[in-house]
Short mmCIF file of C-alpha atoms and ligand atoms in Angstrom, two decimals:
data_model
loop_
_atom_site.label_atom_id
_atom_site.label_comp_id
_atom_site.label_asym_id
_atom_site.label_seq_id
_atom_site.Cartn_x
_atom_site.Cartn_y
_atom_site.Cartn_z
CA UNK V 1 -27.93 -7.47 -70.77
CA UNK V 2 -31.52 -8.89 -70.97
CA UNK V 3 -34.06 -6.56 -70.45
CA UNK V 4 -36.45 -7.26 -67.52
CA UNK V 5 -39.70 -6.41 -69.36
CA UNK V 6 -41.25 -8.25 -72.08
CA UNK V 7 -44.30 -7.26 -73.77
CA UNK V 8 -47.36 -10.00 -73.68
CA UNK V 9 -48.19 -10.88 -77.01
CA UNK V 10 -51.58 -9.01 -78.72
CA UNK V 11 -52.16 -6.88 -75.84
CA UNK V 12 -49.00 -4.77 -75.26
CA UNK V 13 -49.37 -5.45 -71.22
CA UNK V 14 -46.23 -5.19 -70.10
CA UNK V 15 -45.01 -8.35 -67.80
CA UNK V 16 -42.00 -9.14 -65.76
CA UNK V 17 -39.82 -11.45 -67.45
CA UNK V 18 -39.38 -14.81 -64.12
CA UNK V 19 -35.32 -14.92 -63.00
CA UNK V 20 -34.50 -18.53 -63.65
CA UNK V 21 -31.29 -18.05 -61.32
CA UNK V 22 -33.07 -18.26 -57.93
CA UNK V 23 -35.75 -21.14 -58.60
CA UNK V 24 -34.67 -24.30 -56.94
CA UNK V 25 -35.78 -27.66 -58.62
CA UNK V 26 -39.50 -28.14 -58.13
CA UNK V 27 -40.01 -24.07 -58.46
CA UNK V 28 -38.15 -24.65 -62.08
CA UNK V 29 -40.36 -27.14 -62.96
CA UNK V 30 -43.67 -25.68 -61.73
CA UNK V 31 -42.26 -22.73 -64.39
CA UNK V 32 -42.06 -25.07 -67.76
CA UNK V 33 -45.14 -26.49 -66.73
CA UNK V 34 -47.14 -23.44 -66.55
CA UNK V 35 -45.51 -22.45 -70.11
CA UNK V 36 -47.14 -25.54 -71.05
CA UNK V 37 -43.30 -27.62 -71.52
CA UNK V 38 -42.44 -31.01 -70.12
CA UNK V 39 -40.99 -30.37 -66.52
CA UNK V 40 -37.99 -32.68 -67.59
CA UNK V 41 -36.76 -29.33 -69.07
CA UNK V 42 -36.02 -27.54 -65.69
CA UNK V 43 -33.02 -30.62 -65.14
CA UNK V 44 -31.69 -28.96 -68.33
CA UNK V 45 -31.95 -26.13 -67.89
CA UNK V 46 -30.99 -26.02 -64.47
CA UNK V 47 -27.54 -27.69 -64.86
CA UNK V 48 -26.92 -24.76 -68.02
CA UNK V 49 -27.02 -22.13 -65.55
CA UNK V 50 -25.77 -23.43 -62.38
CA UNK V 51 -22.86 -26.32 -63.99
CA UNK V 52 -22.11 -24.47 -66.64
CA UNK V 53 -22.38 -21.21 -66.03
CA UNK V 54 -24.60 -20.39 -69.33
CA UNK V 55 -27.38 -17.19 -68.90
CA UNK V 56 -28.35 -17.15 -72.40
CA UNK V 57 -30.81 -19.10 -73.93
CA UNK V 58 -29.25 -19.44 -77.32
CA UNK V 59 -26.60 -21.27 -75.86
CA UNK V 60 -28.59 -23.78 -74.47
CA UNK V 61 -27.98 -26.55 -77.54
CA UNK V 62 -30.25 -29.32 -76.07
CA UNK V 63 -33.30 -27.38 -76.03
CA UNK V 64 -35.24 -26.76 -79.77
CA UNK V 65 -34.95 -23.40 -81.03
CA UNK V 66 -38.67 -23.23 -81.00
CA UNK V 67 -38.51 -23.61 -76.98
CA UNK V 68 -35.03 -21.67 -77.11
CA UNK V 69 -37.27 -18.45 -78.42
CA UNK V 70 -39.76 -18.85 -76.00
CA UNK V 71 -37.75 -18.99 -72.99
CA UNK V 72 -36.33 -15.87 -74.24
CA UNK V 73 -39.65 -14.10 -74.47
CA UNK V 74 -40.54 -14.87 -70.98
CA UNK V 75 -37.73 -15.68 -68.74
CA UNK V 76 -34.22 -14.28 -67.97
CA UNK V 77 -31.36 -15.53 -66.44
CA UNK V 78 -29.46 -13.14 -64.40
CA UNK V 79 -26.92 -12.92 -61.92
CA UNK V 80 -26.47 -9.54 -60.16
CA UNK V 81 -23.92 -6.86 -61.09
CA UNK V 82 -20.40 -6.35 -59.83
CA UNK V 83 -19.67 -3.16 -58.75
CA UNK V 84 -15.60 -3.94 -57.84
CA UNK V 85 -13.61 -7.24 -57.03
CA UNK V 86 -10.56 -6.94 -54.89
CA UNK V 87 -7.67 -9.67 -54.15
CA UNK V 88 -6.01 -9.97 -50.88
CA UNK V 89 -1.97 -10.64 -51.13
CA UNK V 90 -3.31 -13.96 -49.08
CA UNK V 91 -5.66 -15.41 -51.86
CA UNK V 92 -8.84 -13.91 -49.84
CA UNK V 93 -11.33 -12.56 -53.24
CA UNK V 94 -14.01 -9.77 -51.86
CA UNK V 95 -16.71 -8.73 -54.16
CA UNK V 96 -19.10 -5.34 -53.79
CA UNK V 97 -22.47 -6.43 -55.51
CA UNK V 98 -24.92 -4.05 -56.98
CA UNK V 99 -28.41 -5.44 -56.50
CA UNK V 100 -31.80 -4.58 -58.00
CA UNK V 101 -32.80 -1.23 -56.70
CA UNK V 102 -29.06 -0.37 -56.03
CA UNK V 103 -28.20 -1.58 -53.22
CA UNK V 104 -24.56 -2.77 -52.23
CA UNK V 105 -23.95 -5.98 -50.41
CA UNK V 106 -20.40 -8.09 -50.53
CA UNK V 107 -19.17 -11.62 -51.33
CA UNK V 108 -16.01 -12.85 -49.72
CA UNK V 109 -14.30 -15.96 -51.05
CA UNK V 110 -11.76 -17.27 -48.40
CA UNK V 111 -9.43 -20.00 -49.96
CA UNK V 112 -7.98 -22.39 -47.42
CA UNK V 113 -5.93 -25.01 -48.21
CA UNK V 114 -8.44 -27.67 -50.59
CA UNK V 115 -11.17 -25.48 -49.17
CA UNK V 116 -12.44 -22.09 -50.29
CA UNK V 117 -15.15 -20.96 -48.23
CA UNK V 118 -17.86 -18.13 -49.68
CA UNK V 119 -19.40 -16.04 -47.24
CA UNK V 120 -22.73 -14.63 -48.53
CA UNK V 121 -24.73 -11.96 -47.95
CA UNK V 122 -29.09 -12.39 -47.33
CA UNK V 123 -30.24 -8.71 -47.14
CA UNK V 124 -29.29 -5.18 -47.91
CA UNK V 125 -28.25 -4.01 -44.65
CA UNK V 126 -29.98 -5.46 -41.18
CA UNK V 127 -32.97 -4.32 -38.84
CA UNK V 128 -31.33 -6.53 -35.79
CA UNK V 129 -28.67 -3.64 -34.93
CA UNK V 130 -26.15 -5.78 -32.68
CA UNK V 131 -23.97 -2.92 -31.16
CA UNK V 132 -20.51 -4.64 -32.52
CA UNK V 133 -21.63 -4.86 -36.23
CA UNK V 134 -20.96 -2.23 -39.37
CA UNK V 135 -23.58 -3.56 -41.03
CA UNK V 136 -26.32 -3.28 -38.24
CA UNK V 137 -25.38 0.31 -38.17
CA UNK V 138 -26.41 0.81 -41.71
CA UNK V 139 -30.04 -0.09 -41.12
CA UNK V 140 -31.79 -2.42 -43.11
CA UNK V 141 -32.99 -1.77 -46.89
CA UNK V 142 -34.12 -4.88 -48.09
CA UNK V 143 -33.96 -8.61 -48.84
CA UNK V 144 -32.12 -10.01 -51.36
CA UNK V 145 -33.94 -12.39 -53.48
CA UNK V 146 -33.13 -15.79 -54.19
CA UNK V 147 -31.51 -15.04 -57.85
CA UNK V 148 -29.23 -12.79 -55.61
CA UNK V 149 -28.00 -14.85 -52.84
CA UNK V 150 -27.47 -17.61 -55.13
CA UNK V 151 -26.21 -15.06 -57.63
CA UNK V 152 -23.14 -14.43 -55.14
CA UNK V 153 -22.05 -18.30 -55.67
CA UNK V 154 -22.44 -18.22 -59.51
CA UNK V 155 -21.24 -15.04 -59.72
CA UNK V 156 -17.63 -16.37 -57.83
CA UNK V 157 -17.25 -19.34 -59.47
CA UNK V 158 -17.76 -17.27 -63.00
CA UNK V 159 -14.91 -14.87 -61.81
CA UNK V 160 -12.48 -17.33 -61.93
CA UNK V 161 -13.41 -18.98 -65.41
CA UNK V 162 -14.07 -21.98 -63.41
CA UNK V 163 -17.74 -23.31 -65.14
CA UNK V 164 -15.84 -22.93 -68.73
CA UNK V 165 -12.71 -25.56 -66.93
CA UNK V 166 -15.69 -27.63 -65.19
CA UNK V 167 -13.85 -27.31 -61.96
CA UNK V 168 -16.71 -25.32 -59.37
CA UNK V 169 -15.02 -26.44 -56.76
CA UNK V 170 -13.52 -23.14 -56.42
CA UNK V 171 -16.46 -22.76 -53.72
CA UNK V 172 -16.43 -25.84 -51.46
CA UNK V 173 -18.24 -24.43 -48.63
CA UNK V 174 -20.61 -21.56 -47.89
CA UNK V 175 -21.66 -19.78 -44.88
CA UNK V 176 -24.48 -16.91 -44.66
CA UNK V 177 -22.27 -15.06 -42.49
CA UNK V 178 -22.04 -11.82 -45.22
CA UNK V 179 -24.85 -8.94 -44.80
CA UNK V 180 -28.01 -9.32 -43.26
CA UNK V 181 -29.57 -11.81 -40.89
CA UNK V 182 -30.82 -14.87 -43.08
CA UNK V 183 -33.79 -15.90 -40.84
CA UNK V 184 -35.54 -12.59 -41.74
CA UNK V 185 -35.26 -13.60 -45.65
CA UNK V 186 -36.78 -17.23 -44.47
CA UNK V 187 -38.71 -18.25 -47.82
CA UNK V 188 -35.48 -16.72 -50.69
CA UNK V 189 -32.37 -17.98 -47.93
CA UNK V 190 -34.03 -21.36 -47.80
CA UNK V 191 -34.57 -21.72 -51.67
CA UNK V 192 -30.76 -20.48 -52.45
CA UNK V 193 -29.54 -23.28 -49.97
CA UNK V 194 -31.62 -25.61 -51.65
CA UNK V 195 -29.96 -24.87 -54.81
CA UNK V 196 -26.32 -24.88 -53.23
CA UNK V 197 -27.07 -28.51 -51.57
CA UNK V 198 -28.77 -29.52 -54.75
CA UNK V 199 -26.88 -31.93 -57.28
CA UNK V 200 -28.12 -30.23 -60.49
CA UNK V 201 -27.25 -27.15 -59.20
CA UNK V 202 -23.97 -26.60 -56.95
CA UNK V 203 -24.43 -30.11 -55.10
CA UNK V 204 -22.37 -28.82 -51.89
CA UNK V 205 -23.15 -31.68 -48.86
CA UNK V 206 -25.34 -29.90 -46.70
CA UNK V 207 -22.48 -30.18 -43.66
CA UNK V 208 -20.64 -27.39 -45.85
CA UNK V 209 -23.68 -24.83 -46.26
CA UNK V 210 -23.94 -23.19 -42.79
CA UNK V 211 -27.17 -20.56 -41.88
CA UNK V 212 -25.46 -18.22 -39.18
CA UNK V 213 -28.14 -16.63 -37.43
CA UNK V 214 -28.33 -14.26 -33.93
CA UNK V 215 -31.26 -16.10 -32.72
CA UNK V 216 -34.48 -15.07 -34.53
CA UNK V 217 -36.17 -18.15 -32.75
CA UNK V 218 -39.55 -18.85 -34.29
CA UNK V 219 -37.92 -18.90 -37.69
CA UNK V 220 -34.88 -21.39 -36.69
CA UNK V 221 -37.77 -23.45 -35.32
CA UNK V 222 -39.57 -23.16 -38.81
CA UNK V 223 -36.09 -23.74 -40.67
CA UNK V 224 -35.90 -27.39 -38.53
CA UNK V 225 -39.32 -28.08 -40.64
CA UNK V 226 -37.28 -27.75 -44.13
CA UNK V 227 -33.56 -27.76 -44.22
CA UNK V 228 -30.62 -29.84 -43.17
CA UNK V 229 -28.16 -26.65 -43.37
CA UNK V 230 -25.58 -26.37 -40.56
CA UNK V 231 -26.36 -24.10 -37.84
CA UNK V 232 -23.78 -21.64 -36.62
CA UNK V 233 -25.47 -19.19 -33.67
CA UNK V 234 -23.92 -15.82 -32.62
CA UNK V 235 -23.93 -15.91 -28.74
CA UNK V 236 -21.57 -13.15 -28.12
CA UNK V 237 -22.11 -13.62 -24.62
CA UNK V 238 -22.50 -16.18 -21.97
CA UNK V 239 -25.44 -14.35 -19.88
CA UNK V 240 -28.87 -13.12 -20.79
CA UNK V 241 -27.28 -9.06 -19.24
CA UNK V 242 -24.64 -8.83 -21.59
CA UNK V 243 -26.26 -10.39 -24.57
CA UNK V 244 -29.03 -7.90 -24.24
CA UNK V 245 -26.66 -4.83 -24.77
CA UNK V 246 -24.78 -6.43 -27.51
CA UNK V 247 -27.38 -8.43 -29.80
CA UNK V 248 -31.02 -6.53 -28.85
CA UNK V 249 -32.63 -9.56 -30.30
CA UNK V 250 -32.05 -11.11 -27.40
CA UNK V 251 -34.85 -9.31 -25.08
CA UNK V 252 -37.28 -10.86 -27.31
CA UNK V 253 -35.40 -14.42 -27.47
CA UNK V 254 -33.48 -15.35 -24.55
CA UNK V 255 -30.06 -17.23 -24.73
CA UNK V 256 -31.96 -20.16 -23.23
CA UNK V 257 -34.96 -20.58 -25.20
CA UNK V 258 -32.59 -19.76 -28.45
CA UNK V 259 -30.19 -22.83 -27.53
CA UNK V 260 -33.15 -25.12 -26.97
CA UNK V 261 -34.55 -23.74 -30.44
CA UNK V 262 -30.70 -24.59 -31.62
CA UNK V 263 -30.38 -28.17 -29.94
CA UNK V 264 -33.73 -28.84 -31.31
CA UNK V 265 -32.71 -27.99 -34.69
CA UNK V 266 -29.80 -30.22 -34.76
CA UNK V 267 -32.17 -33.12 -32.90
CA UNK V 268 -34.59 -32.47 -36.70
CA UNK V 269 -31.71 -33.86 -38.51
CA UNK V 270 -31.26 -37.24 -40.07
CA UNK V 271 -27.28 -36.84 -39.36
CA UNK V 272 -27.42 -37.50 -35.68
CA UNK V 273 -23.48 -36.52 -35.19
CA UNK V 274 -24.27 -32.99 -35.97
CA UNK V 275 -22.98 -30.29 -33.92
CA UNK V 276 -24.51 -26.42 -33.17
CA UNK V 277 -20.94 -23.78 -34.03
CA UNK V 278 -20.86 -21.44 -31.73
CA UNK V 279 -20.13 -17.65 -32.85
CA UNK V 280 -18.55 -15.25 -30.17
CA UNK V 281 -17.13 -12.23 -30.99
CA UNK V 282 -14.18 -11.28 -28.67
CA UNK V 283 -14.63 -7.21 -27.98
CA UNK V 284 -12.17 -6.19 -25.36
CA UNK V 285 -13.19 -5.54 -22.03
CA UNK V 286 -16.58 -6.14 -22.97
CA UNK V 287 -16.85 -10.04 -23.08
CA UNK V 288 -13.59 -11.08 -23.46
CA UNK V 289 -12.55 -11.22 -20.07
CA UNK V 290 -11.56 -15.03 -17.88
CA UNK V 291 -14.86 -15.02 -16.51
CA UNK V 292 -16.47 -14.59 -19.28
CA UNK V 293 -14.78 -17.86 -21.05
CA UNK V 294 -15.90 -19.75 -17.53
CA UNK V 295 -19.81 -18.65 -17.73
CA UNK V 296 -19.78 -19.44 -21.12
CA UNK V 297 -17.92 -23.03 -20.17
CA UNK V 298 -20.74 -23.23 -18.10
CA UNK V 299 -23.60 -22.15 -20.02
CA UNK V 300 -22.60 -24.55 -22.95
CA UNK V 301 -21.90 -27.51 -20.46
CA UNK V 302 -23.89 -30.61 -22.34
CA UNK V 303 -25.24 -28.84 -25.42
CA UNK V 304 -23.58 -30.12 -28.46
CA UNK V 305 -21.56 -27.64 -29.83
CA UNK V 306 -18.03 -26.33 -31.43
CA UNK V 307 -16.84 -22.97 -30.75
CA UNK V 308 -15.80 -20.18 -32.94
CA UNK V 309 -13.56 -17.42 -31.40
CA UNK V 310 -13.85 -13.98 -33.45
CA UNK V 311 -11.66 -11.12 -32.61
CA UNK V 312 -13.61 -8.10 -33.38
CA UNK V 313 -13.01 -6.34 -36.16
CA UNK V 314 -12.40 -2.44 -35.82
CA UNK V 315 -14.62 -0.15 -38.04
CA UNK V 316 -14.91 3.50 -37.99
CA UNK V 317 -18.55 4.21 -36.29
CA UNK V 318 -16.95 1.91 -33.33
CA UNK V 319 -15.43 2.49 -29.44
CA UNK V 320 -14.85 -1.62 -29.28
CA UNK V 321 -11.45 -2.50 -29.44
CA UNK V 322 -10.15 -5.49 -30.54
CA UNK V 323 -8.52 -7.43 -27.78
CA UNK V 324 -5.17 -8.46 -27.63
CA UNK V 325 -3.41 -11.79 -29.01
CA UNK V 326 -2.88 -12.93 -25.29
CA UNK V 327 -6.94 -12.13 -24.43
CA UNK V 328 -7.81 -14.20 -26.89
CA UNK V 329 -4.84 -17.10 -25.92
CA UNK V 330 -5.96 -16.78 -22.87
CA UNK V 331 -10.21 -16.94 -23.60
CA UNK V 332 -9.34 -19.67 -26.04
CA UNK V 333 -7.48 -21.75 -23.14
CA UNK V 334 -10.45 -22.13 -20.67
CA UNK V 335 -13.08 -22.91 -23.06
CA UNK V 336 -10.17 -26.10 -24.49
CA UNK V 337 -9.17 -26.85 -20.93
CA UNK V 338 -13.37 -27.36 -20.15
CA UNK V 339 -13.35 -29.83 -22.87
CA UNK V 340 -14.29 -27.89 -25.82
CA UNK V 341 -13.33 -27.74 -29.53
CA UNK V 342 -12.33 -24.55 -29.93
CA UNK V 343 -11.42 -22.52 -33.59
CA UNK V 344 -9.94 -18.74 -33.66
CA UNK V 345 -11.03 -17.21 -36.86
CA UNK V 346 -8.26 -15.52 -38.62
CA UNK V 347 -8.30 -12.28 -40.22
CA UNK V 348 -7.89 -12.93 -43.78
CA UNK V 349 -7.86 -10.09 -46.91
CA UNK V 350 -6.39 -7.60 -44.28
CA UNK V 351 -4.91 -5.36 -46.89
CA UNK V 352 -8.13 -5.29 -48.55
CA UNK V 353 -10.59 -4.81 -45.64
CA UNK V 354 -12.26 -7.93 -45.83
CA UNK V 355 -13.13 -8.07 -42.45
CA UNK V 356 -16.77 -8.21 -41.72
CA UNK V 357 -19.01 -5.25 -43.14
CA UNK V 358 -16.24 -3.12 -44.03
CA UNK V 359 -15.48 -3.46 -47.91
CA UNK V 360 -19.06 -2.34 -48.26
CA UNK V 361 -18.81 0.63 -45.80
CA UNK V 362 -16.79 2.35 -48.13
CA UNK V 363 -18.20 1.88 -51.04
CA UNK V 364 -21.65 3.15 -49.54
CA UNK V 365 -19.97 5.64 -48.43
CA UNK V 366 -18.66 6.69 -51.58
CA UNK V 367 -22.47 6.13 -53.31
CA UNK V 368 -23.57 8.34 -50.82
CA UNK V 369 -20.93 10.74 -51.86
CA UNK V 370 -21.90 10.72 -55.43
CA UNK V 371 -25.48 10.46 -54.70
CA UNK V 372 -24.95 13.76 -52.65
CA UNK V 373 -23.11 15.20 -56.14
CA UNK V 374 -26.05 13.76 -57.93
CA UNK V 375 -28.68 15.78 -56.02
CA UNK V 376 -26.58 19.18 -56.15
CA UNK V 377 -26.15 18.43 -59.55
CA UNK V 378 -29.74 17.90 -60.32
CA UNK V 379 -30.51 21.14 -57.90
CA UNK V 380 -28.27 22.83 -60.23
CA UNK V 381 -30.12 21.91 -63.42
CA UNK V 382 -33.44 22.70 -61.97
CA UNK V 383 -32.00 26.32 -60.71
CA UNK V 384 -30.56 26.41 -64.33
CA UNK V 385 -33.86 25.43 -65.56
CA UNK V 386 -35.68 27.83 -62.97
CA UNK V 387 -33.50 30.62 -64.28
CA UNK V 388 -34.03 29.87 -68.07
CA UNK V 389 -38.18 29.78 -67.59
N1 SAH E 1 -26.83 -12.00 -39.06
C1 SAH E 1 -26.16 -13.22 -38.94
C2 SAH E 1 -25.11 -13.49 -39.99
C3 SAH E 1 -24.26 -12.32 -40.44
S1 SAH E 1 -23.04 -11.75 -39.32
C4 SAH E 1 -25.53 -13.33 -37.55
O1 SAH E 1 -25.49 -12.35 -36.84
O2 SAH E 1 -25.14 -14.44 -37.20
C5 SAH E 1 -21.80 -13.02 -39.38
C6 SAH E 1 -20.95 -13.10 -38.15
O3 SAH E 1 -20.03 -11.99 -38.07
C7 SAH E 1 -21.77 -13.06 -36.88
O4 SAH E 1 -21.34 -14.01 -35.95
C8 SAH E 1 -21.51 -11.66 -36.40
O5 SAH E 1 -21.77 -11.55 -35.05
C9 SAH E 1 -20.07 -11.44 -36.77
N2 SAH E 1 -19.66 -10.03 -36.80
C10 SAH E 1 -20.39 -8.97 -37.18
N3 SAH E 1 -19.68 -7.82 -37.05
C11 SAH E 1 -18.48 -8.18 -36.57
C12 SAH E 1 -17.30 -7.46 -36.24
N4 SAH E 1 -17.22 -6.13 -36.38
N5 SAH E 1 -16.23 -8.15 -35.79
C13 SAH E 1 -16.29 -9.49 -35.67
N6 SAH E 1 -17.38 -10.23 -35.96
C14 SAH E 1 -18.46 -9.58 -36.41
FE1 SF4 E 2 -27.54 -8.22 -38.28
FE2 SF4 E 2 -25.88 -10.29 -37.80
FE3 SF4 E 2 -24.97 -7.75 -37.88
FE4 SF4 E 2 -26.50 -8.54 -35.86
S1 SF4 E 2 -24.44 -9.32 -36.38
S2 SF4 E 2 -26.71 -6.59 -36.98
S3 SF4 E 2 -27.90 -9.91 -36.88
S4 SF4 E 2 -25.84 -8.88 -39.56
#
């Protein structure tokens, strides 16, 4: 692997080699102009690492070798590390990601049919703590950067060969729906969904990159200012009581100024038949219930909107139950019957736990495990050591 540090020429100052991975178009450019290169370069070099799939410079046969060398002394391409890949009996690919630092986030490819969705994670972890979600209860760590979010989507299409066969349409769509709440990694989010909606890059239409957020509202406002993403907003809830216990953002951002924020969002867009999806998790007992699917008839009455129907998925730090297939017939059948479009997301990679959060769980807790056996082993040396002085 490239090394990260490069030492400046003459006066052995040691400097950060610059991630090409995560700089979308006019970023790339600014970069070969400050090396004092033509900024024609960054189209180049651009379509090596995100058409073809190429992170070494060498390789790169349309560039001089003179330019080749320098790129080489200053810049790196890399995509983060996989920790484990695991494929479901029903085509679903989950990733566990090792990330600068060391923390874990996952990467779930979903195959459906022509499509194969990515779902892809912003941050390590997540600060918003909803009261239904794994990763919530893991606290947040840190953003990913952009060479990491967009890593997840070159790092997927490279696991299937599919750069070397030309043929990236193994992702066709991608939704930030892995770890982490996007709108709290504003600047690097918005810069990898540049480069997934961008032609020299991944060139996905932007009606098949979708930001899901849980309603941090000044940043969706901001977002309105600079991207033509889809919108997908967890609700969870059709009143302002119930949305307060299970997503705590909402005591800062009510449901109602968050689906103004939302219909003002779509309103910023050129493509005037876009539509807001709506995320509800179905918990039983807790929100699930007929007159639940009636408020929330209500509450969405005349905003523009599809809705998504999750069943909650069961993880081990969790009372919620997951309700039964007629609750959710029965949820689904109001919301249609009121007029609405209505989708029930299906749990896909079962056998390999790649329901929401979980893949990840396990693996943390199994670095936690080792880190535990790291610091008894270290206590050991330094009693060893102790012992020996
Ligand atoms: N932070 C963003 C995106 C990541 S979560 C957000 O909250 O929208 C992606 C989706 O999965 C959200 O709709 C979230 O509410 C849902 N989700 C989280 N944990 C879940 C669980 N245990 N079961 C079902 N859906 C869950
Ligand atoms: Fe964060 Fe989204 Fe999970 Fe809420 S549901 S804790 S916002 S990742």
């Amino acid at each position: 692997m490239t090394s990260v540090i490069a030492t400046s020429e003459g006066t052995g100052q040691q400097v950060e080699k610059t991630n090409l991975l995560g700089l979308p178009l006019p970023a790339l450019e600014q970069f070969f102009l400050d090396i004092g290169e033509k900024k024609f370069r960054a189209v180049q070099v651009m379509k090596w690492m995100h058409h073809h799939g190429v992170t070494d410079f060498e390789e790169m046969t349309n560039l001089g070798k003179a330019l080749r060398e320098k790129l080489a002394g200053c810049a790196q391409i890399r995509p983060p590390e996989i920790v484990s890949q695991h494929d479901s009996n029903d085509g679903t690919r989950k990733w566990a990601i090792r990330v600068d630092g060391g923390g874990l986030v996952e990467t779930v490819l979903i195959p459906d049919g022509n499509r194969a969705t990515l779902c892809v994670s912003s941050q390590v972890g997540c600060s918003l703590d909803c009261s239904f979600c794994s990763t919530g209860k893991q606290g947040f760590m840190r953003d990913l950067s952009a060479a990491e979010i967009i890593g997840q989507v070159w790092l997927a299409i490279d696991s299937y060969d599919a750069f070397q066969t030309s043929n990236s349409r193994v992702v066709t769509n991608v939704v930030m729906m892995g770890m982490g709440e996007p709108l709290l990694n504003f600047d690097n989010v918005v810069a990898s969904m540049d480069l997934m909606m961008e032609d020299n890059a991944y060139g996905i239409s932007k009606r098949r990159v979708t930001l899901s957020t849980s309603g941090v509202v000044p940043a969706l406002d901001a977002l309105a200012q600079v991207s033509e993403a889809s919108l997908a907003v967890s609700l969870h809830a059709p009143n302002d009581a119930l949305r307060n216990e299970l997503v705590p953002i909402n005591k800062k951002y009510p449901i109602s100024v968050l689906l103004e924020s939302a219909r003002n969002y779509i309103d910023a867009q050129s493509d005037k038949k876009r539509v807001v999806t709506i995320e509800y998790t179905l918990i039983a007992g807790v929100n699930d219930q007929r007159e639940h699917a009636h408020e929330l008839a209500e509450l969405l009455k005349d905003f523009p909107c599809k809705i998504n129907l999750i069943p909650f998925n069961t993880f081990d730090q969790s009372d919620y139950q997951r309700p039964s297939g007629n609750a959710v017939s029965r949820f689904w059948q109001v919301l249609v019957d009121a007029g609405y479009i209505v989708t029930v997301r299906t749990t896909r990679g079962d056998d390999i736990d790649a329901a929401c959060g979980q893949l990840v769980g396990q693996v943390v807790d199994r670095t936690r495990r080792s880190e535990r056996y790291r610091q008894a082993a270290e206590q050991n040396n330094d009693q060893a050591a102790g012992q020996a002085t």
